[in-house]
XYZ file of C-alpha atoms in Angstrom:
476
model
C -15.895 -17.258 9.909
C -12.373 -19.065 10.582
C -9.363 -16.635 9.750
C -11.374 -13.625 10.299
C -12.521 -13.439 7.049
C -15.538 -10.534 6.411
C -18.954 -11.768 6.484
C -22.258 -9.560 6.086
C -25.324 -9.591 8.266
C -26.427 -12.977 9.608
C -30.088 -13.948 9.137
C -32.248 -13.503 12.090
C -32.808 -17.096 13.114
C -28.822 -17.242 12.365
C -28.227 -14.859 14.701
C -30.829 -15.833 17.009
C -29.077 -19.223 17.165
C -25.568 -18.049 17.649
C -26.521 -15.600 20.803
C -28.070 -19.126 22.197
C -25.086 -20.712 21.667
C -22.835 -18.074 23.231
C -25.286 -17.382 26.633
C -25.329 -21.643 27.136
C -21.125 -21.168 26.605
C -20.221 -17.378 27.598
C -16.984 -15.973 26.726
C -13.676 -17.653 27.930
C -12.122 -16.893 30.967
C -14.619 -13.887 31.315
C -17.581 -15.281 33.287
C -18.600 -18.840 34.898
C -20.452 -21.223 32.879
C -24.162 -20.443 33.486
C -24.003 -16.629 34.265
C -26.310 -14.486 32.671
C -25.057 -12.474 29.240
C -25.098 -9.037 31.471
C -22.705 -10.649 34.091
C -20.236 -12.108 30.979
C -20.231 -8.472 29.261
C -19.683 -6.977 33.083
C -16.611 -9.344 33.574
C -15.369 -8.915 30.027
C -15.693 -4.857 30.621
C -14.041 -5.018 33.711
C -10.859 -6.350 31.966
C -10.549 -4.506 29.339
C -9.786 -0.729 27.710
C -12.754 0.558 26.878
C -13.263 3.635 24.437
C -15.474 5.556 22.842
C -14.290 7.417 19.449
C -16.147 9.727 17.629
C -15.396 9.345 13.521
C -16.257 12.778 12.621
C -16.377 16.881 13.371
C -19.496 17.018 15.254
C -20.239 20.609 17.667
C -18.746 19.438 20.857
C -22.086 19.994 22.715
C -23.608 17.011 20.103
C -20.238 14.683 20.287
C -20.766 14.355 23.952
C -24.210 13.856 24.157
C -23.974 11.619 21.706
C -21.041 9.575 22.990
C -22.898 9.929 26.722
C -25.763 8.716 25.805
C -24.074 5.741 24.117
C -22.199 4.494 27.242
C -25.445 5.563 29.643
C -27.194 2.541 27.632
C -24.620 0.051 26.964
C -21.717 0.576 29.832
C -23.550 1.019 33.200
C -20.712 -0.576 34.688
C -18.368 2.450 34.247
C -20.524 4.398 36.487
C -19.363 2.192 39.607
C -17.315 2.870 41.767
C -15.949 6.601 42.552
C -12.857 5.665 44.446
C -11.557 2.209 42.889
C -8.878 0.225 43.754
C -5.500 0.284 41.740
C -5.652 -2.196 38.418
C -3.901 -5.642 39.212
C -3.274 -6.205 35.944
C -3.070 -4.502 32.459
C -6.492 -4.669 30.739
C -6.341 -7.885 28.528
C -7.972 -6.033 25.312
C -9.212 -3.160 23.578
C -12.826 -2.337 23.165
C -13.109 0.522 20.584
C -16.642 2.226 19.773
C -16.404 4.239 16.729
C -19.117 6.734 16.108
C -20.231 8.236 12.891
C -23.642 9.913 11.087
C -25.347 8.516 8.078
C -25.446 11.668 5.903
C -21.314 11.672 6.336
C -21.524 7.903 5.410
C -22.857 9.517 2.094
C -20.993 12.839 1.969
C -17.779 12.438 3.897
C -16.537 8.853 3.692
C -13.057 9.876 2.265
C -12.804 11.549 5.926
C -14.017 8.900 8.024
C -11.791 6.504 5.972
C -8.700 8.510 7.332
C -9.615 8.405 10.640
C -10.896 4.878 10.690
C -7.163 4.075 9.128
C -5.795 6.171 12.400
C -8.203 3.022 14.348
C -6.066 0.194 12.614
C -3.230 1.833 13.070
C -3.457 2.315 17.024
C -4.319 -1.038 17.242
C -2.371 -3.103 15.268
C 0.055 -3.564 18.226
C -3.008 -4.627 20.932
C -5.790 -7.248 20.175
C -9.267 -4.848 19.995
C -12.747 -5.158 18.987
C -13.576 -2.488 17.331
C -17.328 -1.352 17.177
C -18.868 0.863 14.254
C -21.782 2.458 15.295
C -24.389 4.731 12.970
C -26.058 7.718 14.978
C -29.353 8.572 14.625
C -30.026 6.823 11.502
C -33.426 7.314 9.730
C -35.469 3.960 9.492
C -35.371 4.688 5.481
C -31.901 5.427 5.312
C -30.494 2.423 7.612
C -30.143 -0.487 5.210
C -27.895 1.862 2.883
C -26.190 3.471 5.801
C -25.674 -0.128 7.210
C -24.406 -1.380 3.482
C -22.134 1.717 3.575
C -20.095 1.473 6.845
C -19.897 -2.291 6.234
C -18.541 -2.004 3.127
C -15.957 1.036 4.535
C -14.912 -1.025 6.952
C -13.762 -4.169 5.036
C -11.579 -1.271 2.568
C -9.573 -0.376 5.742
C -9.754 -3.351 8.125
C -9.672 -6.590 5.434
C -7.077 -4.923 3.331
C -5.868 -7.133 0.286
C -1.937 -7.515 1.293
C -0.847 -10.409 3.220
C 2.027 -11.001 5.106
C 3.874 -10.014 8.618
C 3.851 -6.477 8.056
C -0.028 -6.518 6.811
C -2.845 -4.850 9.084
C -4.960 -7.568 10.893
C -7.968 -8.765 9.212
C -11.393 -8.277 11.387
C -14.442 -10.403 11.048
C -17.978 -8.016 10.639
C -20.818 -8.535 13.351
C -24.107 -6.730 12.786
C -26.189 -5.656 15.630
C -29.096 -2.821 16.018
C -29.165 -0.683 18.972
C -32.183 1.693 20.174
C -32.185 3.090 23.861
C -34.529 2.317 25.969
C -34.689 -1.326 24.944
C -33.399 -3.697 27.447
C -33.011 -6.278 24.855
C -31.185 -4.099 22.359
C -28.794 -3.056 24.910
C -28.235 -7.134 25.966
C -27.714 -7.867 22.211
C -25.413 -5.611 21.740
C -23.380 -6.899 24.763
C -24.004 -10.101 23.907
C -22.152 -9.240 20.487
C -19.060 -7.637 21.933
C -18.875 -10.727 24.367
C -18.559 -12.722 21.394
C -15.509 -10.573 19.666
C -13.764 -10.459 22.568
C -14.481 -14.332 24.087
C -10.956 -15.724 23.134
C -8.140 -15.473 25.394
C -5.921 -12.518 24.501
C -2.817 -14.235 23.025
C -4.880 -15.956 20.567
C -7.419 -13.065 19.738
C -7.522 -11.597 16.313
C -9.047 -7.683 16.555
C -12.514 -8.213 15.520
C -15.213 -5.113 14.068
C -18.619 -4.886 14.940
C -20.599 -3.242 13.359
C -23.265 -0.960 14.901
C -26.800 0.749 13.762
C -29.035 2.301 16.472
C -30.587 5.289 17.777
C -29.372 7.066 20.373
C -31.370 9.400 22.494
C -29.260 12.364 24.340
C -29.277 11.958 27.313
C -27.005 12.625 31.093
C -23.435 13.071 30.339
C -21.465 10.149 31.169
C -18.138 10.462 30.218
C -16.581 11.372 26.519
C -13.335 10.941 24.718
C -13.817 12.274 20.780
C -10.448 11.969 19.469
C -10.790 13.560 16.189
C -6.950 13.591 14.598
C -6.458 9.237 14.666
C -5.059 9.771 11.665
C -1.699 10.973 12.946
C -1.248 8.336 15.539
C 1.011 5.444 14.549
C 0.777 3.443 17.073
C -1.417 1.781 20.259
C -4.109 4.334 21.964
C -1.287 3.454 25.410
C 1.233 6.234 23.613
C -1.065 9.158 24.429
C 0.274 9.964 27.694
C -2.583 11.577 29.465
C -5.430 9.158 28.827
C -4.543 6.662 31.566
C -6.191 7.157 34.791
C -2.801 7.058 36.750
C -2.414 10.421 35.213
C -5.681 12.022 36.189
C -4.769 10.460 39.527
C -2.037 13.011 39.754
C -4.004 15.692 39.475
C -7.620 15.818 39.190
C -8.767 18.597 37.069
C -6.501 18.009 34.431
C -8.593 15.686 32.209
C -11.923 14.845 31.317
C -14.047 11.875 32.243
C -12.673 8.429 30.899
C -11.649 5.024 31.978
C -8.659 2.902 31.713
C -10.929 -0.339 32.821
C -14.244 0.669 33.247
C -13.766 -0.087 37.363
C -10.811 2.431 37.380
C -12.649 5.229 35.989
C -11.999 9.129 37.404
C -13.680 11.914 37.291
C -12.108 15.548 35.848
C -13.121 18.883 34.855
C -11.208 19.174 31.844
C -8.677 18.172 29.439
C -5.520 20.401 29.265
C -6.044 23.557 26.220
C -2.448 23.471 24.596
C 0.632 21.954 26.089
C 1.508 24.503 28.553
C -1.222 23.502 30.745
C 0.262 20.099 31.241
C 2.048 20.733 34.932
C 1.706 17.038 36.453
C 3.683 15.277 33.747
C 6.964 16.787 32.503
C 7.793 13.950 30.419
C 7.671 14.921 26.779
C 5.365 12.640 24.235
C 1.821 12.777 22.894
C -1.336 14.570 24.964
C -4.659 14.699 24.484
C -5.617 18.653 24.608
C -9.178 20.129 23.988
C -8.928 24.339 22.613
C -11.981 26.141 24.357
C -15.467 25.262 22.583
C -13.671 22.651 20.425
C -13.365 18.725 20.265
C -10.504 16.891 21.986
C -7.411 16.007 19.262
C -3.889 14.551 19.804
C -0.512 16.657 19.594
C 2.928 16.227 20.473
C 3.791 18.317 23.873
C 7.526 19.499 24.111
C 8.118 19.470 27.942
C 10.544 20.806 30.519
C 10.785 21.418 33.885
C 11.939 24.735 33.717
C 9.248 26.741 31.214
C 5.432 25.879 30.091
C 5.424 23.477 27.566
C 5.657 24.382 23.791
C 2.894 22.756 21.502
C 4.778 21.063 18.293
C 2.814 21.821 14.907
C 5.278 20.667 12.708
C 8.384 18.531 12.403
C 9.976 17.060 9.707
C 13.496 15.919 8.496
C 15.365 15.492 5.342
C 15.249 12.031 4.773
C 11.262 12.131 5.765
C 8.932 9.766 4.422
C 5.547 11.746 4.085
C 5.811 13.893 0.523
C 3.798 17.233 1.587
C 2.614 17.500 -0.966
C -0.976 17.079 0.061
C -4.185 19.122 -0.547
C -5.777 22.268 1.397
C -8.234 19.441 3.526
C -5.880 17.492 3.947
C -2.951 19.924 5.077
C -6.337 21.588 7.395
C -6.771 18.467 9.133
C -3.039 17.225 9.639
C -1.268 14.332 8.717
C 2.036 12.185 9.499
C 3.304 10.966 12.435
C 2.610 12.369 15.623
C 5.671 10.606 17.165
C 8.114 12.264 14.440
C 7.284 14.100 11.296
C 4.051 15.658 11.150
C 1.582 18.392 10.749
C -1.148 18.968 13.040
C -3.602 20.757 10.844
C -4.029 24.625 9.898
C -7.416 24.681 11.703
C -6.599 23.049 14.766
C -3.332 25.581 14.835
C -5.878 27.915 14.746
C -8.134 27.191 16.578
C -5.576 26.748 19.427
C -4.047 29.807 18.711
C -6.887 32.078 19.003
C -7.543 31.361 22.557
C -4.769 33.584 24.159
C -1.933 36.056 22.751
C 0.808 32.764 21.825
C 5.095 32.693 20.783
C 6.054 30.937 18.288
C 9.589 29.227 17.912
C 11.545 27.802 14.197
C 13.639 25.112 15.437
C 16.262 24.605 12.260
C 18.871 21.831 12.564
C 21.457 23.028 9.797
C 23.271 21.269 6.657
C 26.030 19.811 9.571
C 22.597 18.912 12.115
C 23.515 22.253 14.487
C 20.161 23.600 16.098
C 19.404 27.003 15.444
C 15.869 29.000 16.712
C 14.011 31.468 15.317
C 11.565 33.063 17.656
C 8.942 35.834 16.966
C 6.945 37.096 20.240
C 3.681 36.919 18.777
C 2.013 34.135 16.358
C -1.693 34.002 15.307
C -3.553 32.567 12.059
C -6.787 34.093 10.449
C -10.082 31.750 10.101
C -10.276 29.785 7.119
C -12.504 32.038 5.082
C -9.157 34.109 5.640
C -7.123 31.920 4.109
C -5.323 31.080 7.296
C -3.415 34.172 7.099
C -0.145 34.178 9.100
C 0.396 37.096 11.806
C 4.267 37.000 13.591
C 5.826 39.329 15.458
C 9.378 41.008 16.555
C 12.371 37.984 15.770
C 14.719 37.339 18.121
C 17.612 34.021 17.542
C 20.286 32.011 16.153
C 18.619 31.285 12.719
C 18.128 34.553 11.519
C 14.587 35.755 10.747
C 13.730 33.846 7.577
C 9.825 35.039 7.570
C 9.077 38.866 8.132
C 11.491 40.081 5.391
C 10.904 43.540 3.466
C 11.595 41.449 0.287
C 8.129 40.803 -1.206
C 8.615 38.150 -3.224
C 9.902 36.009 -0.155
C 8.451 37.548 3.046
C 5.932 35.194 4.768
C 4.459 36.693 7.605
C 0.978 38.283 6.557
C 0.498 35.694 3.947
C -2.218 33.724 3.743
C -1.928 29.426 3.252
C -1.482 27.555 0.070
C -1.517 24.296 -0.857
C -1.603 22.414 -4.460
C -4.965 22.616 -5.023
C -5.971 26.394 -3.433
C -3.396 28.852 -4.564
C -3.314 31.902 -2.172
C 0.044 33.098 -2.973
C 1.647 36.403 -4.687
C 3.035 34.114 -7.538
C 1.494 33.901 -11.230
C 2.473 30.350 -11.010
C 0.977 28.082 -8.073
C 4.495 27.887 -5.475
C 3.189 24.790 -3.686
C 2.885 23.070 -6.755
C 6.324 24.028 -7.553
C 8.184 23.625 -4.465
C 6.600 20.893 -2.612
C 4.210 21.229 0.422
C 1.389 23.940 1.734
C 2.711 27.011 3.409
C 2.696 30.823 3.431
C 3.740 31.200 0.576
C 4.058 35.066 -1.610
C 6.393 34.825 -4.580
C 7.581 32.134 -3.753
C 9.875 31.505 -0.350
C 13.035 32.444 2.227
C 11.520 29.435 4.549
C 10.190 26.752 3.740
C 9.643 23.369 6.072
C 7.199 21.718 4.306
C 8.902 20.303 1.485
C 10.755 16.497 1.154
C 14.437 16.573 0.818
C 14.782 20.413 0.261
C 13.979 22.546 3.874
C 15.362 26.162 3.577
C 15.405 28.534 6.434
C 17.469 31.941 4.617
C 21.118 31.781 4.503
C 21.273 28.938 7.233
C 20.887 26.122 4.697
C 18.937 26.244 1.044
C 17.533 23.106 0.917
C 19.953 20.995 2.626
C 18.527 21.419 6.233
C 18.521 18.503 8.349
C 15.304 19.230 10.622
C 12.747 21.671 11.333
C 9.879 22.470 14.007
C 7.629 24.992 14.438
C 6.243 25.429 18.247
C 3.833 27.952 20.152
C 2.955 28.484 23.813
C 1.731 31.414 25.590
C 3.612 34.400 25.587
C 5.277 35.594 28.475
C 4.603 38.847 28.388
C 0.404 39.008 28.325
């Protein structure tokens, strides 16, 4: 449909007609006129980013079954060579499979919508096709399961403003997939041919959309980014999903592909930021906590110390409110690239895996930096309320958190947000003050607020900054 305007599922003989139509013609400049529809989707592969994202919090064990299986049956190709040569050129597109349940489809759309928003976000600034696929659907729940992806994906990718700043509008494919099929394999690679058969500069992204059945199978390779939400910008930012960096040293990453043709082969991806040793450069990483899904944080680097993982930033003149709700605040939001929060469970689940340090970085009412470390950090579960566990201070700030005042120590406090009030209060002190955090009746610290961070006597409300970073501590 010209202009990329949504469209729902063709009629068979439609569709029938239009895969004729594109084997006689193939896609441009990927394959000769004449070659079969495996040897276009095997040229249009081996020039592009491929990637396969899973939409939802699935146990690792399923996630990468799952997303193996998935590139077992449709991207053979990126099982080629185990040595390849060096890329000549940058890949000229984006492929993006996104991979979610029916039941969530019902259940949890509000979550897949934010991470489907983190999609159109990373590629606004690179041409992608972008394909939805349904997992395991039940024949009887497949038509509504179908009806409901479509329909979330014209909310986030046909959005009703206009204009330069406006995301790019996508065009919806349909296509079924069940393994084992050689012809629903070839379908489906007929369709992503099609999204991706105009030349790059003129290229709109385009969305497939997906239903099959997919049968768990050998491990292939898996990347189940599950924090897209918090990345502002192209997939390229995340500095350790390139090959060139697994290249450096193999071991640190898991098993993914630039082009399919440049794919390597690691053990596995880096579990906080201190692991990171080949690239001191600091920026976004891809880290996986033990017996947990892979997720995206910012890595503070040096060459003189392990590297600190960054939960939180923010500054005064910030543009996300904080004042968001317990899921929300558990699953992160922001910016990775500025002001952000990770997410209480991934800063626990991180934290649990060793004994960790935690630093306040505090940038004062005239922008001065001033620390705040405690030699031991941990959270509680969530059925715990997140509780906050800190350690001896030692700094420039002043220690802000484990005071013997009651109604403003922090440390041993549990989480609260706007809509789960955990604190020592009568009233609700997120509600009141702003933003989620350990809150008792009601504050000496607080970071997650908009226009008004306090750290103690260094600045009430008028600080310019703040961070809050772990690592390993350096005396286990």
């Amino acid at each position: 449909m010209a202009g990329g305007a949504a469209r729902g599922p063709a009629a068979p003989a439609q569709r029938r007609a239009a895969m004729e139509r594109q084997e006689q013609s193939g896609p441009a400049g990927a394959a000769e006129p004449g070659e079969s529809p495996e040897a276009q989707f095997q040229a249009v592969v081996q020039r592009t980013q491929v990637l396969l994202l899973a939409g939802e919090t699935w146990e690792a064990d399923r996630a990468r079954a799952a997303l193996s299986s998935f590139a077992h049956e449709v991207l053979p190709v990126a099982r080629r060579a185990a040595s390849p040569a060096p890329p000549s050129a940058p890949p000229a597109g984006q492929l993006v499979f996104f991979l979610c349940r029916a039941p969530s489809l019902r259940g949890r759309a509000a979550r897949l919508r934010e991470v489907l928003r983190g999609v159109r976000e990373q590629s606004r600034g690179a041409p992608a096709a972008l394909v939805g696929v349904i997992v395991q659907p039940r024949p009887e729940e497949e038509a509504e399961a179908r009806r409901r992806l479509e329909e979330l994906l014209l909310e986030v990718f046909q959005p009703p403003e206009s204009g330069p700043g406006a995301a790019p509008r996508v065009e919806v494919h349909t296509a079924v997939f069940r393994p084992g099929r050689p012809e629903g394999a070839l379908e489906v690679k007929k369709a992503a041919c099609e999204a991706l058969r105009e030349e790059p500069a003129a290229r709109s992204p385009r969305l497939l959309l997906l239903t099959g059945l997919l049968a768990l199978s050998a491990p292939v390779f898996t990347l189940e980014i599950h924090n897209l939400n918090i990345l502002k910008g192209p997939t390229r930012a995340i500095r350790n999903i390139y090959p060139k960096d697994l290249k450096a040293d193999q071991g640190k990453g898991s098993l993914w592909c630039s082009r399919a043709s440049d794919m390597q082969v690691a053990q596995a991806w880096p579990k906080d930021c201190s692991e990171i040793t080949w690239n001191r450069v600091s920026g976004v990483f891809v880290i996986q906590p033990t017996g947990l899904h892979q997720f995206e944080v910012y890595c503070d680097l040096n060459s003189t110390s392990e590297g600190w993982t960054v939960l939180q930033r923010n500054r005064h003149d910030t543009q996300i409110t904080w004042a968001e709700s317990w899921s929300t605040y558990k699953y992160g939001f922001g910016n990775v690239h500025n002001d952000y929060w990770l997410g209480t469970e991934y800063i626990y689940q991180i934290a649990k895996q060793k004994v960790y340090q935690v630093r306040f970085v505090i940038h004062d009412s005239s922008g001065t930096m001033k620390y705040a470390d405690y030699n031991l950090f941990g959270l509680e579960d969530e059925s715990k309320g997140y509780r906050l566990r800190l350690g001896s201070y030692t700094g420039t700030a002043g220690d802000a958190m484990t005071s013997n005042n009651p109604s403003t120590v922090h440390d041993n406090m549990k989480f609260s947000t706007k809509d789960l009030d955990q604190d020592t209060y009568s009233g609700n002190c997120a509600s009141s003050y702003g933003g989620g955090w350990w809150y008792s009746a009601c504050y000496s610290a607080q970071l997650n607020t908009k226009g008004s961070i306090t750290w103690g006597s260094v600045c009430s409300g008028n600080c310019q900054a703040s961070a809050i970073l772990i690592k390993p501590a350096t005396y286990c």
